[in-house]
Coordinates of C-alpha atoms and ligand atoms in Angstrom, one line a residue:
M1 CA -19.3 11.4 -85.9
K2 CA -18.3 14.6 -87.5
L3 CA -14.3 15.3 -87.9
W4 CA -14.6 18.6 -85.9
G5 CA -17.3 16.8 -83.7
G6 CA -15.6 17.1 -80.2
R7 CA -16.9 20.2 -79.0
F8 CA -20.3 19.4 -79.7
E9 CA -22.9 17.8 -77.4
A10 CA -26.1 17.9 -79.7
E11 CA -26.2 16.7 -83.3
T12 CA -26.3 18.7 -86.2
D13 CA -29.9 19.6 -87.2
Q14 CA -30.7 18.0 -90.5
L15 CA -31.9 21.1 -92.5
V16 CA -28.4 23.3 -91.4
E17 CA -26.5 20.0 -92.9
E18 CA -28.3 20.5 -95.7
Y19 CA -27.7 24.0 -95.8
T20 CA -24.3 24.3 -95.3
S21 CA -23.1 21.5 -97.1
S22 CA -21.0 22.0 -100.5
I23 CA -20.6 18.6 -101.9
G24 CA -23.1 18.6 -103.8
F25 CA -21.1 21.0 -106.0
D26 CA -17.6 21.0 -104.8
Q27 CA -17.1 17.5 -105.4
R28 CA -15.7 18.5 -108.9
L29 CA -12.4 19.7 -107.1
Y30 CA -11.9 15.9 -106.1
K31 CA -8.6 15.6 -108.1
Y32 CA -7.1 18.7 -107.0
D33 CA -7.9 17.9 -103.2
I34 CA -6.1 14.8 -103.4
Q35 CA -3.0 16.3 -105.6
G36 CA -2.9 19.1 -103.1
S37 CA -3.0 16.6 -100.2
I38 CA -0.3 14.4 -101.5
A39 CA 2.1 17.6 -102.1
H40 CA 1.3 18.5 -98.3
V41 CA 2.0 15.3 -97.0
K42 CA 5.2 14.5 -98.9
M43 CA 6.2 17.8 -97.3
L44 CA 5.3 17.2 -94.0
A45 CA 7.5 13.9 -94.4
E46 CA 10.3 15.7 -95.8
C47 CA 10.2 18.1 -92.8
G48 CA 10.3 15.3 -90.4
I49 CA 6.8 16.2 -89.2
L50 CA 5.5 12.6 -90.6
T51 CA 7.5 9.4 -90.9
Y52 CA 8.2 8.1 -94.5
E53 CA 6.2 5.3 -93.6
E54 CA 2.9 7.5 -92.7
R55 CA 3.4 9.2 -95.9
D56 CA 3.5 6.3 -98.3
Q57 CA 0.2 4.9 -96.4
I58 CA -1.6 8.2 -96.6
I59 CA -0.6 8.5 -100.5
A60 CA -1.3 5.1 -101.0
G61 CA -4.7 5.7 -99.4
L62 CA -5.5 8.8 -101.5
E63 CA -4.5 7.4 -104.7
E64 CA -7.1 4.5 -104.0
I65 CA -9.6 7.2 -103.3
L66 CA -8.9 8.7 -106.9
E67 CA -9.5 5.4 -108.2
E68 CA -13.0 4.9 -106.4
I69 CA -14.4 8.6 -107.1
E70 CA -13.1 8.3 -111.0
A71 CA -14.9 4.6 -111.4
G72 CA -17.9 6.5 -109.4
D73 CA -17.7 4.0 -106.7
F74 CA -17.5 7.3 -104.0
E75 CA -20.4 7.7 -101.9
F76 CA -20.5 11.5 -101.3
E77 CA -22.1 12.1 -98.1
I78 CA -23.8 15.3 -97.1
G79 CA -23.2 15.1 -93.3
L80 CA -19.5 15.2 -94.1
E81 CA -20.2 18.8 -95.7
D82 CA -17.8 18.9 -98.2
I83 CA -15.2 17.8 -100.8
H84 CA -12.2 18.0 -98.0
M85 CA -14.0 16.4 -95.4
N86 CA -15.5 13.4 -97.2
I87 CA -11.8 12.2 -98.8
E88 CA -10.1 12.5 -95.5
Q89 CA -13.0 10.5 -93.4
R90 CA -12.9 8.3 -96.0
L91 CA -9.1 8.1 -95.9
I92 CA -9.3 7.2 -92.0
D93 CA -11.7 4.8 -92.9
K94 CA -9.5 3.2 -95.1
I95 CA -6.1 3.6 -93.5
G96 CA -7.2 3.7 -89.7
S97 CA -5.9 6.4 -87.4
V98 CA -2.9 7.4 -89.4
G99 CA -5.4 9.0 -91.9
G100 CA -5.7 11.5 -89.2
K101 CA -2.3 12.8 -89.7
L102 CA -2.9 14.0 -93.5
H103 CA -4.6 17.4 -91.8
T104 CA -1.6 18.1 -89.8
A105 CA -0.4 21.7 -90.3
R106 CA -3.1 22.6 -92.8
S107 CA -6.7 23.9 -92.2
R108 CA -9.8 23.6 -95.0
N109 CA -9.4 27.5 -95.4
D110 CA -5.8 27.4 -97.0
Q111 CA -7.0 24.0 -98.6
V112 CA -10.0 25.5 -100.3
A113 CA -8.1 28.2 -101.3
L114 CA -5.1 25.6 -103.1
D115 CA -8.3 23.5 -104.7
M116 CA -9.6 26.6 -106.1
R117 CA -6.4 27.8 -107.6
L118 CA -5.1 24.3 -109.0
Y119 CA -8.9 23.8 -110.5
L120 CA -8.7 27.5 -112.2
R121 CA -5.3 27.1 -113.4
D122 CA -6.2 24.0 -115.8
Q123 CA -9.3 25.7 -116.7
I124 CA -8.0 28.7 -117.6
E125 CA -5.4 26.8 -119.9
A126 CA -8.3 24.7 -121.4
I127 CA -10.1 27.7 -122.4
Q128 CA -7.2 29.5 -123.9
A129 CA -6.8 26.3 -126.2
L130 CA -10.2 26.7 -126.9
I131 CA -9.9 30.5 -127.7
E132 CA -6.9 29.5 -129.9
K133 CA -9.3 26.9 -131.9
L134 CA -11.4 29.9 -132.6
Q135 CA -8.6 32.1 -133.8
Q136 CA -7.7 29.6 -136.0
V137 CA -10.9 29.1 -137.7
L138 CA -11.3 32.9 -138.0
L139 CA -8.0 33.4 -139.7
E140 CA -8.6 30.5 -142.2
L141 CA -12.1 31.8 -142.7
A142 CA -10.8 35.3 -143.7
E143 CA -8.2 34.0 -145.8
E144 CA -11.0 32.0 -147.9
N145 CA -13.3 35.1 -148.1
I146 CA -10.5 37.5 -148.5
D147 CA -12.1 38.7 -152.3
I148 CA -15.3 39.3 -150.5
I149 CA -16.4 43.2 -149.8
M150 CA -19.1 44.0 -147.3
P151 CA -20.4 47.3 -146.3
G152 CA -18.9 48.4 -142.8
Y153 CA -21.2 50.1 -140.7
T154 CA -21.5 52.9 -137.5
H155 CA -24.9 53.4 -136.0
L156 CA -26.0 50.1 -138.3
Q157 CA -26.0 52.8 -141.3
R158 CA -23.6 52.0 -144.0
A159 CA -20.7 53.6 -143.6
Q160 CA -17.5 52.3 -145.8
P161 CA -17.0 49.3 -147.4
V162 CA -14.5 46.6 -145.8
R163 CA -13.7 43.4 -146.8
V164 CA -15.2 40.2 -144.9
A165 CA -11.7 39.0 -143.6
H166 CA -11.3 42.3 -142.4
H167 CA -14.6 42.1 -140.2
L168 CA -13.7 38.7 -139.1
L169 CA -10.0 39.7 -138.0
A170 CA -11.6 42.2 -135.6
Y171 CA -12.9 39.4 -133.5
Y172 CA -9.7 37.5 -133.7
Y173 CA -7.7 40.6 -132.0
K174 CA -10.8 40.9 -129.5
L175 CA -9.8 37.1 -128.7
K176 CA -6.4 37.7 -128.7
R177 CA -6.8 40.4 -125.9
D178 CA -9.3 38.0 -124.3
Y179 CA -6.3 35.4 -124.2
D180 CA -4.0 37.7 -122.7
R181 CA -6.1 38.8 -119.7
L182 CA -6.7 35.0 -118.9
E183 CA -2.7 35.0 -119.0
D184 CA -2.4 37.6 -116.6
V185 CA -5.1 36.0 -114.5
Y186 CA -2.9 32.8 -114.3
K187 CA -0.1 34.7 -113.2
R188 CA -2.0 35.7 -110.1
T189 CA -3.8 32.6 -109.6
N190 CA -0.6 30.4 -109.9
V191 CA 0.7 31.4 -106.0
L192 CA 0.8 28.7 -103.2
P193 CA -2.0 29.4 -100.3
L194 CA -1.2 26.5 -98.5
G195 CA 0.7 27.1 -95.2
A196 CA -1.6 29.9 -94.3
G197 CA -3.6 28.0 -92.2
A198 CA -6.8 28.8 -90.9
L199 CA -5.8 32.5 -90.8
A200 CA -2.5 32.6 -88.9
G201 CA 0.1 29.9 -90.4
T202 CA 1.2 27.4 -88.5
T203 CA 3.8 26.5 -85.4
F204 CA 5.2 23.6 -87.5
D205 CA 8.2 23.9 -89.4
I206 CA 6.7 23.5 -92.7
D207 CA 8.1 24.1 -96.1
R208 CA 6.1 26.0 -98.4
Q209 CA 8.4 26.3 -101.0
F210 CA 8.7 22.6 -101.5
V211 CA 5.0 22.6 -102.1
A212 CA 4.8 25.0 -104.5
D213 CA 7.5 23.4 -106.2
E214 CA 5.9 20.1 -106.4
L215 CA 2.6 21.6 -107.9
G216 CA 4.3 23.9 -110.3
F217 CA 3.3 27.5 -108.4
D218 CA 5.3 30.2 -109.5
G219 CA 5.8 31.2 -105.6
V220 CA 4.0 31.1 -102.4
S221 CA 1.8 34.1 -100.6
Q222 CA 3.0 36.2 -98.5
N223 CA 0.5 37.2 -95.7
S224 CA -1.8 34.5 -94.1
L225 CA -4.7 36.8 -93.5
D226 CA -4.8 38.0 -97.2
T227 CA -4.4 34.3 -98.2
V228 CA -7.4 32.8 -97.0
S229 CA -9.6 36.0 -97.3
D230 CA -8.7 36.2 -101.0
R231 CA -11.0 35.5 -104.1
D232 CA -9.5 38.1 -106.3
F233 CA -8.3 35.4 -108.6
V234 CA -11.8 34.4 -109.0
I235 CA -13.2 37.3 -109.7
E236 CA -10.5 38.4 -111.9
F237 CA -11.5 35.0 -113.9
L238 CA -15.0 36.2 -113.9
A239 CA -14.2 39.4 -115.5
A240 CA -12.1 38.4 -118.0
S241 CA -14.8 35.7 -118.8
S242 CA -17.3 38.3 -118.9
T243 CA -15.5 40.3 -121.8
L244 CA -14.8 37.3 -123.5
M245 CA -18.4 36.7 -123.3
M246 CA -19.4 39.9 -124.4
H247 CA -17.4 39.6 -127.3
L248 CA -18.7 36.1 -128.5
S249 CA -22.3 38.1 -128.1
R250 CA -21.4 40.8 -130.2
F251 CA -20.5 38.3 -133.0
S252 CA -23.4 36.3 -132.4
E253 CA -25.8 39.6 -132.5
E254 CA -24.2 39.9 -136.0
L255 CA -24.7 36.6 -137.1
V256 CA -28.6 36.6 -136.1
L257 CA -28.7 40.0 -138.0
W258 CA -27.0 38.6 -141.2
T259 CA -28.9 35.4 -141.6
S260 CA -32.0 37.4 -141.4
Q261 CA -33.8 37.5 -145.0
E262 CA -33.3 41.7 -144.5
F263 CA -29.6 41.1 -144.5
D264 CA -29.3 37.7 -146.0
F265 CA -25.0 38.3 -145.7
V266 CA -24.6 34.5 -144.3
D267 CA -25.7 31.2 -144.1
I268 CA -25.0 29.1 -141.1
D269 CA -25.0 25.5 -141.7
D270 CA -28.5 23.4 -141.1
A271 CA -26.5 21.5 -138.5
F272 CA -26.0 24.5 -136.3
C273 CA -29.8 25.7 -136.6
T274 CA -33.3 24.6 -135.7
G275 CA -36.7 24.5 -136.8
S276 CA -39.6 25.6 -135.9
S277 CA -42.7 23.5 -134.4
I278 CA -45.5 25.2 -136.4
M279 CA -44.0 27.3 -139.2
P280 CA -42.5 25.1 -141.7
Q281 CA -40.4 27.4 -143.4
K282 CA -38.3 28.3 -140.5
K283 CA -34.6 28.0 -139.9
N284 CA -33.5 29.5 -136.9
P285 CA -29.9 30.6 -135.7
D286 CA -30.2 29.4 -132.2
V287 CA -26.8 28.6 -131.4
P288 CA -25.8 32.6 -132.0
E289 CA -29.0 33.2 -129.9
L290 CA -27.8 31.1 -127.0
I291 CA -24.8 32.3 -126.7
R292 CA -25.7 36.0 -126.7
G293 CA -28.4 34.8 -124.1
K294 CA -26.0 33.0 -121.8
T295 CA -23.8 36.2 -121.4
G296 CA -25.8 37.4 -118.9
R297 CA -25.2 34.4 -116.6
I298 CA -21.6 35.2 -116.8
Y299 CA -22.2 38.7 -115.8
G300 CA -24.3 37.7 -113.0
H301 CA -21.6 35.5 -111.8
L302 CA -19.4 38.3 -111.6
M303 CA -22.0 40.7 -109.5
Q304 CA -22.6 38.0 -107.6
L305 CA -18.8 37.4 -106.1
L306 CA -18.3 40.8 -105.9
T307 CA -21.4 41.4 -103.9
V308 CA -20.6 38.3 -101.6
M309 CA -17.0 39.5 -100.9
K310 CA -17.8 43.1 -100.5
G311 CA -18.5 43.2 -96.5
L312 CA -16.4 40.5 -95.5
P313 CA -14.1 41.1 -92.3
L314 CA -11.0 39.4 -92.6
A315 CA -10.2 36.5 -93.1
Y316 CA -12.4 33.5 -94.0
N317 CA -16.1 33.5 -93.9
K318 CA -18.8 30.9 -94.7
D319 CA -19.9 33.3 -97.2
M320 CA -17.1 32.4 -99.5
Q321 CA -18.4 28.9 -100.3
E322 CA -20.6 31.0 -102.6
D323 CA -17.8 31.2 -104.8
K324 CA -17.7 28.0 -106.5
E325 CA -21.3 27.5 -108.3
G326 CA -21.0 30.8 -110.2
L327 CA -17.4 29.9 -111.3
F328 CA -18.0 26.1 -112.1
D329 CA -20.9 27.5 -114.5
T330 CA -18.7 30.1 -115.9
V331 CA -16.2 27.6 -116.8
D332 CA -19.0 25.3 -118.3
T333 CA -20.7 28.1 -120.0
L334 CA -17.6 29.3 -121.5
K335 CA -16.1 26.5 -122.8
G336 CA -19.7 25.5 -124.1
A337 CA -19.8 28.9 -126.0
L338 CA -16.3 28.8 -127.6
E339 CA -16.3 25.1 -128.8
L340 CA -19.7 25.6 -130.5
F341 CA -18.9 29.2 -131.9
A342 CA -15.8 27.5 -133.4
R343 CA -17.6 25.0 -135.2
M344 CA -20.4 27.2 -136.1
L345 CA -18.5 29.5 -137.8
A346 CA -15.8 26.8 -139.9
K347 CA -19.4 26.3 -141.7
T348 CA -20.8 29.5 -142.2
S349 CA -20.7 30.9 -145.8
F350 CA -20.8 34.2 -146.8
N351 CA -23.4 35.5 -149.5
Q352 CA -20.8 37.4 -152.0
I353 CA -23.3 38.9 -154.5
K354 CA -25.5 40.2 -151.7
L355 CA -22.8 41.6 -149.6
E356 CA -21.0 43.1 -152.6
A357 CA -24.3 44.8 -154.1
T358 CA -25.1 46.0 -150.2
A359 CA -21.8 47.3 -150.3
E360 CA -21.8 49.4 -153.4
D361 CA -25.5 51.0 -152.2
G362 CA -26.1 53.3 -149.9
F363 CA -23.2 55.9 -150.8
T364 CA -20.6 53.8 -148.8
N365 CA -18.2 55.2 -151.3
A366 CA -19.4 58.8 -150.8
T367 CA -15.8 59.2 -148.8
E368 CA -14.0 58.5 -151.7
V369 CA -15.7 61.3 -153.5
A370 CA -14.4 63.9 -151.0
D371 CA -11.2 62.3 -150.8
Y372 CA -10.9 62.8 -154.5
L373 CA -12.3 66.7 -154.2
V374 CA -9.2 67.3 -151.7
E375 CA -6.6 65.7 -153.9
Q376 CA -8.1 68.4 -156.8
G377 CA -6.9 71.2 -153.7
L378 CA -10.9 71.3 -152.1
P379 CA -10.5 71.8 -148.3
F380 CA -11.8 68.8 -146.6
R381 CA -14.8 70.7 -145.1
E382 CA -16.0 72.3 -148.6
A383 CA -15.4 68.9 -150.3
H384 CA -17.9 67.2 -147.7
E385 CA -20.6 70.0 -148.5
V386 CA -20.2 69.2 -151.8
V387 CA -20.7 65.7 -151.9
G388 CA -23.6 66.1 -149.1
K389 CA -25.1 67.5 -151.9
T390 CA -24.6 65.1 -154.6
V391 CA -25.8 62.5 -152.5
L392 CA -29.0 64.5 -152.0
Y393 CA -29.2 64.7 -155.4
C394 CA -28.7 61.0 -155.9
I395 CA -31.5 60.3 -153.4
N396 CA -34.0 62.3 -155.1
E397 CA -33.2 61.1 -158.3
D398 CA -32.8 57.3 -157.2
K399 CA -29.4 56.8 -158.6
K400 CA -26.2 55.5 -157.3
L401 CA -23.1 57.7 -157.4
S402 CA -21.6 55.4 -159.9
E403 CA -24.6 56.1 -162.1
L404 CA -24.2 60.0 -162.4
E405 CA -23.2 61.2 -165.7
L406 CA -20.0 63.3 -165.9
E407 CA -22.3 66.6 -166.3
E408 CA -24.3 65.8 -163.6
W409 CA -20.9 65.7 -161.3
Q410 CA -19.8 69.2 -162.5
N411 CA -22.9 70.6 -161.4
F412 CA -21.7 70.3 -158.4
S413 CA -18.0 71.0 -158.8
D414 CA -16.2 71.6 -161.7
R415 CA -12.8 69.8 -160.2
F416 CA -14.8 66.5 -161.3
S417 CA -13.6 64.6 -164.4
D418 CA -13.7 61.1 -165.7
D419 CA -11.0 59.8 -163.1
I420 CA -13.9 59.8 -160.7
Y421 CA -15.5 56.7 -161.6
Q422 CA -12.3 54.8 -161.1
K423 CA -11.5 56.5 -158.0
I424 CA -15.5 55.4 -156.2
D425 CA -15.0 51.8 -157.9
I426 CA -15.7 49.7 -154.6
E427 CA -12.9 47.6 -155.0
T428 CA -10.4 50.5 -155.6
A429 CA -11.9 52.5 -152.6
V430 CA -11.0 49.5 -150.1
D431 CA -7.7 48.4 -151.5
A432 CA -6.9 52.4 -150.9
R433 CA -7.6 52.0 -147.5
D434 CA -3.9 50.6 -146.8
S435 CA -2.8 52.3 -143.7
V436 CA -1.7 50.1 -141.3
G437 CA -5.1 48.0 -139.7
G438 CA -7.1 49.3 -142.8
P439 CA -9.3 46.8 -145.0
A440 CA -7.0 46.7 -148.2
K441 CA -6.4 43.2 -149.4
E442 CA -2.5 43.5 -149.4
E443 CA -2.8 44.8 -145.7
I444 CA -4.9 42.0 -144.6
K445 CA -2.8 39.7 -146.1
R446 CA 0.0 41.0 -144.2
A447 CA -2.0 40.8 -140.9
I448 CA -2.9 37.1 -141.3
T449 CA 0.6 36.2 -142.0
A450 CA 1.7 37.6 -138.9
E451 CA -0.8 36.2 -137.0
K452 CA -0.5 32.9 -138.5
K453 CA 3.4 33.0 -137.8
E454 CA 2.8 33.6 -134.1
C455 CA 0.4 31.1 -133.4
Q456 CA 2.6 28.4 -134.4
Ligands
LIG501 N1 -16.6 24.5 -97.9 C1 -15.9 25.3 -97.6 C2 -15.6 26.0 -98.5 O1 -15.9 25.8 -99.8 C3 -14.3 24.8 -97.1 C4 -13.7 25.7 -96.2 C5 -14.4 25.6 -95.0 N2 -13.8 26.2 -93.8 C6 -14.5 26.4 -92.9 N3 -13.6 26.9 -91.7 N4 -15.9 25.9 -92.7 O2 -15.5 27.6 -98.4

């Protein structure tokens, strides 16, 4: 017998049952479904819709069901379609017809919206905690490597020298915004949908605020049609997750590049790499590669749900059952990536000799030379031209700027004198960039101290 069987004369086709059932994946919501139901019956009793005795019987039954599920003793049935009806049917089997009173003044439409919000709330908090862990690793790594200078790039061409710590902090701040975006999603997720009923509220004199307080929601939703047709909070979460994953993917891409023999900037610990089945010399950066690769599925889930929702008339439509698998996969993928990334990064070392040799090569101090001429009174555009010619000369002569004799400098401008050598020293060049947010050691130290304080 189906919970909704009264109106039907024929049995559901077996294939239809399998096709429409969501129990295979929505069983993940069991804890929230039970938590929501308990709050609901408490309210029903407070409002005089159920007796306190009925309430206690139902709560005791639900608590036993929770234990059964956690012990692995619960048999989920496809014929009961979803987690909501699997639990409700089990309750009726256990405590008899009083179990049938649980669904008073409620629909699966507001129930599923509630479960999803309760689930997502928890997951947002768990993901935020993982972001914080990764940020912590970044701060520590920045501090440990503050002395190492590396080339900064634009167009993947060596541009100006920075510090490794500066590069690491760049990701720290991206993650900080990701954290804030999730905080914002949380605010809109943390609104109680229960009480919207199937679409048009309920005739019972319920107390929605009571349920909101019971479950820790900031407020109650204000339009029943909106409430049961809304999956914005999931879409927003998927969008924030996509952005977060995009950041991890860019960082991963850099690690893949940097571990190549061509760059040789970093070494990822053996524990986080894998070998080749045929080439004995290989040590492959599989972890960052996979994180980069898994970014695609999260973008996919965002597009999938946007597409599911775009043509739906109000209010609930069965299409909306398709909101779950993508969300669950996003949560799993994100958590896996964040956790692994933090652990891998903590065990990643920087090749100071190679990084600094590269930073000194490729004329990354050419801007310093132009700035030098500007300090001697030359307009910047003219200085740019002079230094361009000097660099061209160096390329033809196969020399670094620091290897030029003073007479060679003076062939390009008589404004050059001996102090040019100090000006173009890489460390001097980096530490002179001490404007707010710059790569100078003092500025980085200030940033690390400020962020550490905020994290406490
Ligand atoms: N399993 C359904 C879902 O996830 C629950 C809501 C079903 N509501 C309904 N009217 N069929 O969307």
